[in-house]
């Protein structure tokens, strides 16, 4: 029982960090916004703490508790120092629910129940997930969850360079967090990775719901969150415990925080949170590193264009960089000192001829087109229906063409193009690579697509400024 | 000639049809979500029932029963080779090869972690996995291996004689 109580440590970290980052209260949607970040923040911080124990201590249980205690003290100290004196209070007018909204709420509740039942059944039948989850993510968690100190001639730091560890260069956010929870518990409880996976699915829906609720758009908030929970592919991949749904969360949370940064009172904290989310994405998956670099670059360009001075732009970027820094530091250490070269480079690298092969372009385009149009694997095309809905409900003078809107659309377009180029030059057999990866990869961008299209329906800069 | 401004009736008709279209799209999105979630649930439920009927409700349960004892036999991160009389394929980049066998090896790796499973027979320690005991003994003799532990059901921990 005592060991179960130790699981509260990362949750307390997440609660305190959440309170520091999101000080608003009494704003409709604020509580759900805070709650949506609870599990991801707990996973992010506990993976960082565990990696520090792995890389810089003898990896014994005592060392892990020591690092956890030090981090707890640091977070409590920061919380005491930054405790918000003036709390942000809403001036948003009360919203009257019309009958279509009531129907939407009812449908969302039914979808929520169905998604929860599917997730529960899939998780109980496959306690350690399936596909990449047990071949890569949970396997690495098991490898990281060994009791130290190992002693003898075993150097645990050589683990990832061992050729029999698949994809040794993949970052460690999920495995390290899972292993941390297991070490705190004292046994490898399969419900831990299953709970983390489910938490990310609901957090993604929660972020979309609460963001649009914060922006005062109730109907879009219901639909956007429902579109995530109702997606058969999202539910399936989430229960498989692969890292794709968590990456989708960090992408959409980064974007959501950038949207909230339009509010002058929230700007610093929102930018810091978007830095944390972008950093966590990089620490989660290699695709997340690409996303992190693209979004950081685009935000810098947007700030430079607004400020007309690189120095002032860099100063505005500071909160983003502060949020990013811890994740970037461990990622750089892992990649340069512990991990082997990336698989794609190891297995033949990029061949220039592949970029000019019309046959490969046609194959990738065909699969990509089909996958994008059928993103989420709905009965009818989810993206097309959502596009039509948001276009019909588009707000007059919506702010999608603003500089931050351009950042969101630009980052999505560049990253999707990046995926296209990776497939084009894949050293693996192309059809095999596309068949095993393309559907899952679209899930990284499905919540972001729902968010960007949903923003069409609201004057979000004006609405975000109103949260004060 | 200047264009006539739309009459109030025409304006209200246009607003009503726009509202009707918006509600139609709202219910299309919601209906699509509901149908998709229900279809997924039905599929998951069918698989679950099928699993219960076949007696293999929880994935990995059989593999865990067969191989779990091996995991504590050697220090963590020891590389263990794999010797078997079962047909299996090495990890492949092609879709043409049978993926089921690769998946079985992944299951074994997950169960014996933190030992590392090498998909060859050139290691100091080997996991013997035999369906046919006579064939197993033949392979062990041929390769000059010694048995460290016999876990039953054809699962053996072996050491290379060299």
Coordinates of C-alpha atoms in Angstrom, one line a residue:
Chain A
X1 CA 0.0 0.0 0.0
X2 CA 2.9 2.3 0.9
X3 CA 4.4 1.6 -2.5
X4 CA 1.2 2.7 -4.2
X5 CA 1.3 5.9 -2.2
X6 CA 4.7 6.6 -3.8
X7 CA 3.0 6.9 -7.1
X8 CA 1.6 10.2 -5.8
X9 CA 5.0 11.8 -6.1
X10 CA 4.9 12.4 -9.9
X11 CA 1.2 13.4 -9.6
X12 CA 2.1 16.0 -7.0
X13 CA 4.9 17.4 -9.3
X14 CA 2.3 17.6 -12.1
X15 CA -0.2 19.3 -9.9
X16 CA 2.2 22.0 -8.6
X17 CA 3.7 22.6 -12.1
X18 CA 0.2 22.8 -13.5
X19 CA -0.8 25.4 -10.8
X20 CA 2.3 27.4 -11.7
X21 CA 1.6 27.3 -15.4
X22 CA -2.1 27.8 -15.4
X23 CA -3.1 30.1 -12.6
X24 CA -6.6 30.9 -14.0
X25 CA -9.6 30.0 -11.9
X26 CA -13.3 30.3 -12.4
X27 CA -12.8 30.5 -16.2
X28 CA -15.1 28.1 -18.0
X29 CA -12.9 25.2 -19.2
X30 CA -10.0 26.1 -16.9
X31 CA -10.3 23.1 -14.6
X32 CA -10.5 20.6 -17.6
X33 CA -7.5 22.4 -19.2
X34 CA -5.5 21.9 -16.0
X35 CA -6.7 18.3 -15.6
X36 CA -5.7 17.5 -19.2
X37 CA -2.1 18.4 -18.5
X38 CA -1.9 16.3 -15.3
X39 CA -0.9 12.9 -16.7
X40 CA 1.3 14.3 -19.5
X41 CA 3.2 16.5 -17.0
X42 CA 3.5 13.6 -14.6
X43 CA 4.9 11.4 -17.4
X44 CA 7.3 14.2 -18.6
X45 CA 8.7 15.0 -15.2
X46 CA 9.0 11.4 -14.0
X47 CA 10.8 10.4 -17.2
X48 CA 13.3 13.2 -16.8
X49 CA 13.9 12.3 -13.1
X50 CA 14.3 8.7 -13.9
X51 CA 16.7 9.3 -16.8
X52 CA 18.8 11.5 -14.5
X53 CA 18.9 8.5 -12.0
X54 CA 19.8 6.2 -14.9
X55 CA 22.5 8.3 -16.4
X56 CA 24.1 9.9 -13.4
X57 CA 23.7 7.7 -10.4
X58 CA 24.3 4.0 -9.5
X59 CA 20.6 3.4 -10.4
X60 CA 19.8 1.9 -7.1
X61 CA 16.3 2.3 -5.5
X62 CA 17.9 4.7 -2.9
X63 CA 19.3 6.9 -5.6
X64 CA 16.0 7.1 -7.4
X65 CA 14.3 8.2 -4.2
X66 CA 17.0 10.7 -3.6
X67 CA 16.6 12.3 -7.1
X68 CA 12.8 12.3 -6.6
X69 CA 13.1 14.0 -3.3
X70 CA 15.5 16.7 -4.7
X71 CA 13.1 17.3 -7.6
X72 CA 10.1 17.5 -5.2
X73 CA 11.9 20.1 -3.1
X74 CA 12.9 22.1 -6.2
X75 CA 9.3 22.1 -7.5
X76 CA 7.8 23.1 -4.1
X77 CA 10.3 25.9 -3.8
X78 CA 9.5 27.2 -7.3
X79 CA 5.8 26.9 -6.5
X80 CA 6.2 28.9 -3.3
X81 CA 8.2 31.6 -5.1
X82 CA 5.8 31.9 -8.0
X83 CA 2.5 31.4 -6.3
X84 CA 0.1 33.6 -8.1
X85 CA -1.1 36.5 -6.1
X86 CA -3.6 38.0 -8.6
X87 CA -5.6 35.1 -10.0
X88 CA -7.0 35.4 -13.5
X89 CA -10.7 35.5 -13.3
X90 CA -13.2 35.3 -16.1
X91 CA -15.3 38.0 -17.5
X92 CA -16.9 35.7 -20.1
X93 CA -20.6 36.0 -20.3
X94 CA -22.7 33.0 -19.3
X95 CA -23.5 30.8 -22.3
X96 CA -27.0 29.7 -23.2
X97 CA -27.2 26.1 -24.5
X98 CA -29.4 25.8 -27.5
X99 CA -31.1 22.5 -28.5
X100 CA -28.4 21.4 -31.0
X101 CA -25.8 21.9 -28.3
X102 CA -27.8 19.7 -25.9
X103 CA -27.9 17.0 -28.6
X104 CA -24.2 17.4 -29.2
X105 CA -23.5 17.0 -25.4
X106 CA -25.6 13.9 -25.4
X107 CA -23.9 12.4 -28.4
X108 CA -20.5 13.3 -26.9
X109 CA -21.5 11.4 -23.7
X110 CA -22.4 8.3 -25.7
X111 CA -19.1 8.5 -27.7
X112 CA -17.2 8.9 -24.4
X113 CA -18.9 5.7 -23.0
X114 CA -18.2 3.7 -26.2
X115 CA -14.6 4.9 -26.4
X116 CA -14.0 4.1 -22.7
X117 CA -15.5 0.6 -23.1
X118 CA -13.4 -0.1 -26.1
X119 CA -10.3 1.1 -24.4
X120 CA -11.1 -0.9 -21.3
X121 CA -11.6 -4.2 -23.3
X122 CA -8.6 -3.7 -25.5
X123 CA -6.4 -2.9 -22.4
X124 CA -7.5 -5.8 -20.4
X125 CA -7.1 -8.2 -23.3
X126 CA -3.6 -6.8 -24.2
X127 CA -2.2 -5.6 -20.8
X128 CA 1.2 -4.8 -22.4
X129 CA -0.3 -3.3 -25.5
X130 CA 0.6 -4.7 -29.0
X131 CA 2.7 -3.9 -32.1
X132 CA 5.4 -1.4 -31.4
X133 CA 4.4 -1.0 -27.8
X134 CA 5.6 -4.4 -26.7
X135 CA 8.4 -4.6 -29.4
X136 CA 9.8 -1.2 -28.4
X137 CA 8.2 1.0 -25.8
X138 CA 7.2 -1.4 -23.0
X139 CA 10.2 -3.6 -23.7
X140 CA 12.5 -0.7 -23.1
X141 CA 10.5 0.1 -20.0
X142 CA 11.2 -3.4 -18.8
X143 CA 14.9 -3.0 -19.6
X144 CA 15.0 0.3 -17.7
X145 CA 13.1 -1.1 -14.7
X146 CA 15.9 -3.4 -13.5
X147 CA 16.9 -3.1 -9.9
X148 CA 20.4 -1.6 -9.5
X149 CA 23.2 -1.3 -8.7
X150 CA 23.9 -3.9 -11.4
X151 CA 27.6 -4.4 -10.4
X152 CA 30.0 -6.8 -12.0
X153 CA 31.1 -6.0 -15.5
X154 CA 27.6 -4.8 -16.6
X155 CA 27.5 -1.2 -17.6
X156 CA 23.9 -0.2 -17.9
X157 CA 24.8 2.9 -20.0
X158 CA 25.9 0.6 -22.8
X159 CA 22.3 -0.8 -23.0
X160 CA 21.1 1.2 -25.9
X161 CA 24.2 0.6 -28.0
X162 CA 23.6 -3.1 -27.8
X163 CA 22.7 -4.3 -31.3
X164 CA 19.9 -6.5 -29.9
X165 CA 18.0 -3.5 -28.5
X166 CA 15.8 -2.5 -31.3
X167 CA 15.7 1.2 -32.3
X168 CA 18.2 2.1 -29.6
X169 CA 18.1 5.7 -30.7
X170 CA 14.4 6.2 -29.9
X171 CA 13.9 8.8 -27.0
X172 CA 12.8 7.6 -23.6
X173 CA 9.9 9.7 -22.3
X174 CA 7.4 6.8 -22.2
X175 CA 9.7 3.9 -21.3
X176 CA 11.5 6.0 -18.6
X177 CA 8.2 7.2 -17.1
X178 CA 6.7 3.6 -17.1
X179 CA 9.9 2.2 -15.6
X180 CA 9.9 5.0 -12.9
X181 CA 6.4 4.1 -11.9
X182 CA 7.3 0.4 -11.8
X183 CA 10.4 1.0 -9.7
X184 CA 8.4 3.1 -7.2
X185 CA 5.8 0.4 -7.0
X186 CA 8.4 -2.4 -6.7
X187 CA 6.8 -4.6 -9.4
X188 CA 6.0 -4.4 -13.0
X189 CA 2.3 -3.7 -13.0
X190 CA 0.9 -3.8 -16.6
X191 CA -1.9 -1.4 -15.7
X192 CA 0.7 1.4 -15.5
X193 CA 1.5 1.6 -19.3
X194 CA -2.2 0.9 -20.1
X195 CA -3.3 3.8 -17.8
X196 CA -0.7 6.2 -19.2
X197 CA -1.9 5.3 -22.7
X198 CA -5.6 5.9 -21.8
X199 CA -4.7 9.1 -20.0
X200 CA -3.1 10.6 -23.1
X201 CA -6.2 9.8 -25.2
X202 CA -8.5 11.6 -22.7
X203 CA -6.0 14.4 -22.2
X204 CA -6.0 15.1 -26.0
X205 CA -9.8 15.3 -26.0
X206 CA -9.6 17.4 -22.8
X207 CA -7.2 19.9 -24.3
X208 CA -9.4 20.4 -27.3
X209 CA -12.6 20.6 -25.2
X210 CA -11.1 23.1 -22.7
X211 CA -9.3 25.3 -25.2
X212 CA -12.5 26.0 -27.2
X213 CA -14.4 26.3 -23.9
X214 CA -11.8 28.9 -22.8
X215 CA -12.3 30.7 -26.1
X216 CA -16.0 30.7 -25.4
X217 CA -17.0 28.3 -28.3
X218 CA -19.1 25.6 -26.6
X219 CA -20.3 23.7 -29.7
X220 CA -16.8 23.5 -31.3
X221 CA -15.4 22.3 -27.9
X222 CA -17.8 19.4 -27.8
X223 CA -17.3 18.4 -31.4
X224 CA -13.5 18.7 -31.4
X225 CA -13.1 16.5 -28.3
X226 CA -15.7 14.0 -29.7
X227 CA -13.7 13.8 -33.0
X228 CA -10.7 12.6 -31.0
X229 CA -12.6 10.1 -28.8
X230 CA -14.7 8.8 -31.6
X231 CA -11.8 8.0 -33.9
X232 CA -11.6 4.2 -34.1
X233 CA -7.9 4.5 -35.0
X234 CA -7.1 6.8 -32.1
X235 CA -8.8 4.4 -29.6
X236 CA -7.1 1.4 -31.1
X237 CA -3.6 2.9 -31.3
X238 CA -4.0 4.4 -27.8
X239 CA -4.9 1.0 -26.3
X240 CA -1.9 -0.5 -28.2
X241 CA 0.2 1.7 -26.0
X242 CA 2.3 3.1 -28.9
X243 CA 3.7 6.6 -28.6
X244 CA 1.6 8.1 -31.4
X245 CA -1.4 9.3 -29.4
X246 CA 0.9 10.9 -26.7
X247 CA 2.8 12.7 -29.6
X248 CA -0.6 13.9 -30.9
X249 CA -1.3 15.2 -27.5
X250 CA 2.0 17.2 -27.2
X251 CA 1.5 18.6 -30.8
X252 CA -2.0 19.8 -30.1
X253 CA -1.1 21.1 -26.6
X254 CA 1.8 23.1 -28.1
X255 CA -0.6 24.6 -30.5
X256 CA -3.2 25.2 -27.9
X257 CA -0.7 27.1 -25.7
X258 CA 0.4 29.2 -28.7
X259 CA -3.2 30.1 -29.2
X260 CA -3.5 31.1 -25.5
X261 CA -0.3 33.2 -25.8
X262 CA -2.4 35.8 -27.6
X263 CA -3.6 36.7 -24.1
X264 CA -1.2 39.3 -22.6
X265 CA -1.7 38.1 -19.0
X266 CA -1.1 34.5 -19.9
X267 CA 1.5 35.0 -22.6
X268 CA 4.7 34.1 -20.6
X269 CA 3.2 31.0 -19.0
X270 CA 1.5 29.9 -22.2
X271 CA 4.7 30.2 -24.2
X272 CA 6.6 28.3 -21.4
X273 CA 4.0 25.5 -21.5
X274 CA 4.2 25.3 -25.3
X275 CA 8.0 25.0 -24.9
X276 CA 7.5 22.2 -22.4
X277 CA 5.1 20.4 -24.7
X278 CA 7.4 20.8 -27.7
X279 CA 10.3 19.6 -25.7
X280 CA 8.3 16.6 -24.4
X281 CA 7.4 15.8 -28.0
X282 CA 11.1 15.7 -28.9
X283 CA 11.8 13.5 -25.8
X284 CA 9.0 11.2 -26.8
X285 CA 9.7 10.3 -30.4
X286 CA 12.1 11.2 -33.2
X287 CA 9.2 12.7 -35.2
X288 CA 8.7 14.9 -32.1
X289 CA 12.2 16.3 -32.5
X290 CA 11.4 17.4 -36.0
X291 CA 8.2 19.0 -34.8
X292 CA 10.0 20.7 -32.0
X293 CA 12.6 22.2 -34.3
X294 CA 10.0 23.3 -36.8
X295 CA 7.7 25.0 -34.3
X296 CA 10.6 26.7 -32.5
X297 CA 11.9 28.0 -35.8
X298 CA 8.5 29.3 -37.0
X299 CA 7.7 30.9 -33.6
X300 CA 11.0 32.7 -33.8
X301 CA 10.3 33.9 -37.4
X302 CA 6.8 35.1 -36.3
X303 CA 8.2 37.0 -33.4
X304 CA 11.0 38.5 -35.6
X305 CA 8.4 39.6 -38.1
X306 CA 6.3 41.2 -35.3
X307 CA 9.1 42.8 -33.4
X308 CA 11.2 43.7 -36.4
X309 CA 14.3 43.0 -34.3
X310 CA 16.0 39.6 -33.8
X311 CA 17.1 40.6 -30.2
X312 CA 13.6 41.5 -29.1
X313 CA 12.2 38.3 -30.8
X314 CA 14.8 36.2 -28.9
X315 CA 13.8 37.9 -25.7
X316 CA 10.1 37.0 -26.4
X317 CA 11.2 33.5 -27.1
X318 CA 12.8 33.1 -23.7
X319 CA 9.8 31.5 -21.9
X320 CA 9.5 29.0 -24.7
X321 CA 13.2 28.2 -24.4
X322 CA 13.0 27.8 -20.6
X323 CA 10.2 25.3 -21.0
X324 CA 12.1 23.4 -23.7
X325 CA 15.5 23.4 -22.0
X326 CA 15.2 20.4 -19.5
X327 CA 13.9 18.1 -22.2
X328 CA 16.4 19.3 -24.8
X329 CA 19.3 18.8 -22.3
X330 CA 18.4 15.1 -21.6
X331 CA 17.7 14.5 -25.3
X332 CA 21.0 15.9 -26.4
X333 CA 22.8 13.9 -23.7
X334 CA 21.0 10.7 -24.7
X335 CA 21.5 11.1 -28.4
X336 CA 25.2 12.1 -28.2
X337 CA 26.4 9.9 -25.4
X338 CA 24.2 6.8 -25.1
X339 CA 22.2 6.2 -28.3
X340 CA 23.4 4.6 -31.5
X341 CA 22.9 6.3 -34.9
X342 CA 19.4 6.6 -36.2
X343 CA 18.0 3.4 -37.9
X344 CA 17.2 5.1 -41.2
X345 CA 20.8 6.2 -41.5
X346 CA 22.2 2.9 -40.2
X347 CA 20.2 0.8 -42.7
X348 CA 21.4 2.6 -45.8
X349 CA 20.6 6.2 -45.3
X350 CA 19.0 8.4 -47.9
X351 CA 19.5 7.8 -51.6
X352 CA 19.2 10.9 -53.8
X353 CA 17.7 8.7 -56.7
X354 CA 14.7 7.9 -54.5
X355 CA 13.6 11.6 -54.6
X356 CA 13.4 11.5 -58.4
X357 CA 11.7 8.2 -58.7
X358 CA 8.2 8.9 -60.1
X359 CA 7.1 5.4 -59.1
X360 CA 8.0 6.1 -55.4
X361 CA 6.2 9.5 -55.6
X362 CA 3.1 7.8 -56.9
X363 CA 3.1 5.1 -54.3
X364 CA 3.7 7.5 -51.4
X365 CA 1.1 10.0 -52.8
X366 CA -1.5 7.3 -53.2
X367 CA -1.1 6.0 -49.7
X368 CA -0.7 9.4 -48.2
X369 CA -3.8 10.8 -49.9
X370 CA -5.9 7.9 -48.9
X371 CA -4.6 8.0 -45.3
X372 CA -5.1 11.7 -44.9
X373 CA -8.6 11.7 -46.3
X374 CA -9.5 8.8 -44.1
X375 CA -7.5 10.1 -41.0
X376 CA -8.9 8.6 -37.8
X377 CA -10.6 5.7 -39.8
X378 CA -14.2 7.0 -39.4
X379 CA -17.2 5.4 -41.1
X380 CA -17.4 8.5 -43.4
X381 CA -14.3 10.7 -44.0
X382 CA -13.8 12.5 -40.7
X383 CA -11.5 15.2 -42.2
X384 CA -13.9 16.1 -45.0
X385 CA -16.9 16.4 -42.8
X386 CA -15.0 18.4 -40.2
X387 CA -13.7 20.7 -43.0
X388 CA -17.3 21.2 -44.3
X389 CA -18.6 21.8 -40.8
X390 CA -16.0 24.4 -39.8
X391 CA -16.2 26.1 -43.2
X392 CA -20.0 26.5 -42.9
X393 CA -19.6 27.8 -39.3
X394 CA -16.5 30.0 -40.0
X395 CA -16.5 33.2 -38.1
X396 CA -16.3 36.5 -39.8
X397 CA -12.7 37.9 -39.5
X398 CA -11.4 34.7 -38.0
X399 CA -7.8 34.9 -37.0
X400 CA -6.3 32.0 -38.8
X401 CA -4.3 34.3 -41.0
X402 CA -2.6 35.9 -38.0
X403 CA 1.1 35.3 -37.5
X404 CA 0.3 32.6 -34.9
X405 CA -2.2 31.0 -37.2
X406 CA 0.5 30.9 -39.8
X407 CA 2.8 29.2 -37.3
X408 CA 0.2 26.4 -36.7
X409 CA -0.6 25.8 -40.3
X410 CA 3.1 26.1 -41.3
X411 CA 4.3 23.7 -38.7
X412 CA 1.6 21.1 -39.7
X413 CA 2.4 21.5 -43.4
X414 CA 6.2 21.3 -43.0
X415 CA 6.0 18.2 -40.7
X416 CA 3.6 16.4 -43.0
X417 CA 5.9 17.2 -45.9
X418 CA 8.8 15.9 -43.8
X419 CA 7.0 12.6 -43.3
X420 CA 6.4 12.4 -47.1
X421 CA 10.2 12.9 -47.7
X422 CA 11.1 10.3 -45.1
X423 CA 8.8 7.7 -46.8
X424 CA 10.1 8.7 -50.2
X425 CA 13.7 8.0 -49.2
X426 CA 13.0 5.1 -46.8
X427 CA 15.7 2.4 -46.9
X428 CA 13.0 -0.2 -46.0
X429 CA 10.8 -1.9 -48.5
X430 CA 8.4 1.0 -49.4
X431 CA 5.0 -0.7 -49.3
X432 CA 6.0 -2.4 -46.0
X433 CA 7.1 0.9 -44.4
X434 CA 3.9 2.6 -45.6
X435 CA 1.6 -0.2 -44.5
X436 CA 3.1 -0.3 -41.0
X437 CA 3.5 3.4 -40.3
X438 CA 1.4 5.8 -42.4
X439 CA -1.9 5.4 -40.6
X440 CA -0.3 5.7 -37.1
X441 CA 1.7 8.8 -38.2
X442 CA -1.5 10.6 -39.3
X443 CA -2.6 10.4 -35.7
X444 CA 0.2 12.8 -34.7
X445 CA -1.6 15.4 -36.7
X446 CA -5.3 14.5 -36.4
X447 CA -5.9 16.4 -33.2
X448 CA -3.9 19.4 -34.5
X449 CA -6.0 19.3 -37.7
X450 CA -9.2 19.3 -35.6
X451 CA -7.8 22.3 -33.6
X452 CA -6.8 24.3 -36.6
X453 CA -10.0 23.8 -38.5
X454 CA -12.0 24.5 -35.3
X455 CA -10.2 27.8 -34.9
X456 CA -11.9 28.8 -38.2
X457 CA -15.1 29.0 -36.2
X458 CA -14.0 31.5 -33.7
X459 CA -12.2 34.9 -33.5
X460 CA -9.7 33.3 -31.3
X461 CA -7.3 36.2 -30.7
X462 CA -10.1 38.4 -29.5
X463 CA -11.5 35.6 -27.4
X464 CA -8.2 34.7 -25.9
X465 CA -7.5 38.3 -25.0
X466 CA -10.8 38.3 -23.1
X467 CA -9.6 35.7 -20.6
X468 CA -8.4 38.2 -18.0
Chain B
X1 CA -28.9 49.9 -63.0
X2 CA -28.2 49.2 -59.4
X3 CA -29.0 45.7 -57.9
X4 CA -32.1 45.5 -55.8
X5 CA -31.4 44.9 -52.1
X6 CA -32.8 41.5 -51.0
X7 CA -36.2 41.7 -49.4
X8 CA -36.7 40.9 -45.7
X9 CA -38.4 37.6 -46.6
X10 CA -35.6 36.6 -48.9
X11 CA -33.0 37.5 -46.2
X12 CA -34.8 35.4 -43.5
X13 CA -35.2 32.5 -46.0
X14 CA -31.5 32.6 -46.7
X15 CA -30.7 32.7 -42.9
X16 CA -33.0 29.8 -42.3
X17 CA -31.5 27.7 -45.0
X18 CA -28.0 28.5 -43.7
X19 CA -29.1 27.5 -40.2
X20 CA -30.6 24.3 -41.7
X21 CA -27.3 23.5 -43.5
X22 CA -25.3 24.2 -40.4
X23 CA -27.4 21.9 -38.3
X24 CA -27.3 19.2 -41.0
X25 CA -23.5 19.4 -40.9
X26 CA -23.5 19.3 -37.1
X27 CA -25.6 16.1 -37.1
X28 CA -23.5 14.6 -39.9
X29 CA -20.3 15.1 -37.8
X30 CA -22.0 13.8 -34.7
X31 CA -23.6 10.8 -36.5
X32 CA -20.3 9.9 -38.1
X33 CA -18.6 10.1 -34.6
X34 CA -21.3 8.0 -33.0
X35 CA -21.4 5.3 -35.8
X36 CA -17.6 5.1 -35.8
X37 CA -17.3 4.7 -32.0
X38 CA -20.1 2.1 -32.0
X39 CA -18.5 0.2 -34.9
X40 CA -15.1 0.2 -33.1
X41 CA -16.7 -1.0 -29.9
X42 CA -18.6 -3.8 -31.7
X43 CA -15.4 -5.0 -33.3
X44 CA -13.4 -4.9 -30.0
X45 CA -16.3 -6.7 -28.2
X46 CA -16.3 -9.5 -30.9
X47 CA -12.6 -10.0 -30.6
X48 CA -12.9 -10.0 -26.8
X49 CA -15.6 -12.7 -26.9
X50 CA -13.6 -14.7 -29.5
X51 CA -10.6 -14.5 -27.1
X52 CA -12.7 -15.7 -24.2
X53 CA -14.1 -18.6 -26.2
X54 CA -10.6 -19.7 -27.4
X55 CA -9.3 -19.6 -23.9
X56 CA -6.5 -17.1 -24.7
X57 CA -8.2 -14.0 -23.3
X58 CA -5.1 -12.3 -22.2
X59 CA -2.3 -11.9 -24.8
X60 CA 1.1 -13.1 -23.7
X61 CA -0.4 -15.3 -20.9
X62 CA 0.7 -18.6 -22.6
X63 CA 4.1 -17.1 -23.6
X64 CA 4.6 -15.9 -20.0
X65 CA 3.8 -19.3 -18.6
X66 CA 6.3 -21.0 -20.9
X67 CA 9.3 -18.6 -20.7
X68 CA 9.0 -16.4 -17.6
X69 CA 11.3 -18.4 -15.4
X70 CA 14.2 -17.8 -17.8
X71 CA 14.3 -14.0 -17.0
X72 CA 16.0 -14.3 -13.6
X73 CA 18.5 -17.0 -14.6
X74 CA 21.2 -14.6 -15.8
X75 CA 22.2 -11.0 -15.0
X76 CA 20.2 -8.2 -16.7
X77 CA 21.2 -7.3 -20.2
X78 CA 22.9 -10.6 -20.9
X79 CA 22.4 -11.5 -24.6
X80 CA 20.8 -14.9 -25.1
X81 CA 20.8 -16.6 -28.5
X82 CA 17.8 -18.6 -29.7
X83 CA 17.9 -22.2 -30.8
X84 CA 14.8 -23.9 -32.0
X85 CA 13.3 -26.6 -34.1
X86 CA 10.4 -24.4 -35.0
X87 CA 10.5 -22.6 -38.4
X88 CA 11.1 -18.9 -37.8
X89 CA 12.3 -16.0 -39.8
X90 CA 14.9 -13.4 -38.9
X91 CA 13.7 -9.8 -38.8
X92 CA 12.9 -8.8 -42.3
X93 CA 12.3 -5.6 -44.2
X94 CA 9.8 -7.3 -46.5
X95 CA 6.1 -7.9 -46.2
X96 CA 6.5 -11.2 -48.1
X97 CA 7.9 -13.1 -45.1
X98 CA 5.7 -14.5 -42.4
X99 CA 5.3 -11.9 -39.7
X100 CA 3.7 -14.2 -37.2
X101 CA 7.0 -15.8 -36.3
X102 CA 8.7 -12.4 -35.8
X103 CA 5.8 -11.5 -33.5
X104 CA 6.3 -14.7 -31.5
X105 CA 10.0 -13.8 -31.0
X106 CA 8.9 -10.3 -29.9
X107 CA 6.6 -12.0 -27.3
X108 CA 9.4 -14.1 -26.0
X109 CA 11.7 -11.1 -25.8
X110 CA 9.1 -9.1 -23.8
X111 CA 8.7 -12.0 -21.4
X112 CA 12.4 -12.7 -20.8
X113 CA 13.4 -9.0 -20.5
X114 CA 15.7 -7.7 -19.0
X115 CA 17.6 -10.4 -20.9
X116 CA 18.2 -9.6 -24.5
X117 CA 17.1 -12.1 -27.1
X118 CA 19.5 -12.4 -30.1
X119 CA 18.0 -13.9 -33.2
X120 CA 21.0 -16.2 -33.9
X121 CA 22.8 -19.1 -32.4
X122 CA 26.2 -17.5 -31.9
X123 CA 25.9 -16.5 -28.2
X124 CA 27.5 -17.9 -25.1
X125 CA 24.1 -18.5 -23.6
X126 CA 21.2 -19.8 -25.7
X127 CA 17.5 -20.2 -25.1
X128 CA 16.5 -23.6 -26.4
X129 CA 12.9 -23.8 -27.6
X130 CA 12.0 -27.2 -28.9
X131 CA 8.7 -28.8 -30.0
X132 CA 10.3 -32.2 -30.5
X133 CA 12.6 -33.3 -27.6
X134 CA 14.5 -35.8 -29.8
X135 CA 15.3 -33.0 -32.3
X136 CA 16.3 -30.8 -29.4
X137 CA 18.8 -33.3 -28.0
X138 CA 20.2 -33.8 -31.5
X139 CA 20.8 -30.1 -32.0
X140 CA 22.3 -29.7 -28.5
X141 CA 24.8 -32.6 -29.2
X142 CA 25.6 -31.3 -32.7
X143 CA 26.5 -27.9 -31.3
X144 CA 28.3 -29.2 -28.2
X145 CA 26.0 -27.3 -25.8
X146 CA 25.5 -28.0 -22.1
X147 CA 22.1 -27.6 -20.4
X148 CA 22.1 -25.1 -17.5
X149 CA 18.4 -25.5 -16.7
X150 CA 15.5 -27.4 -18.1
X151 CA 12.3 -25.5 -17.6
X152 CA 10.1 -28.1 -19.0
X153 CA 7.8 -28.0 -22.1
X154 CA 10.9 -28.0 -24.3
X155 CA 12.3 -24.7 -22.9
X156 CA 16.0 -24.9 -21.9
X157 CA 18.8 -22.5 -20.9
X158 CA 21.9 -23.7 -22.7
X159 CA 25.6 -22.7 -22.6
X160 CA 28.0 -22.9 -25.5
X161 CA 30.7 -25.6 -24.9
X162 CA 33.5 -23.3 -26.0

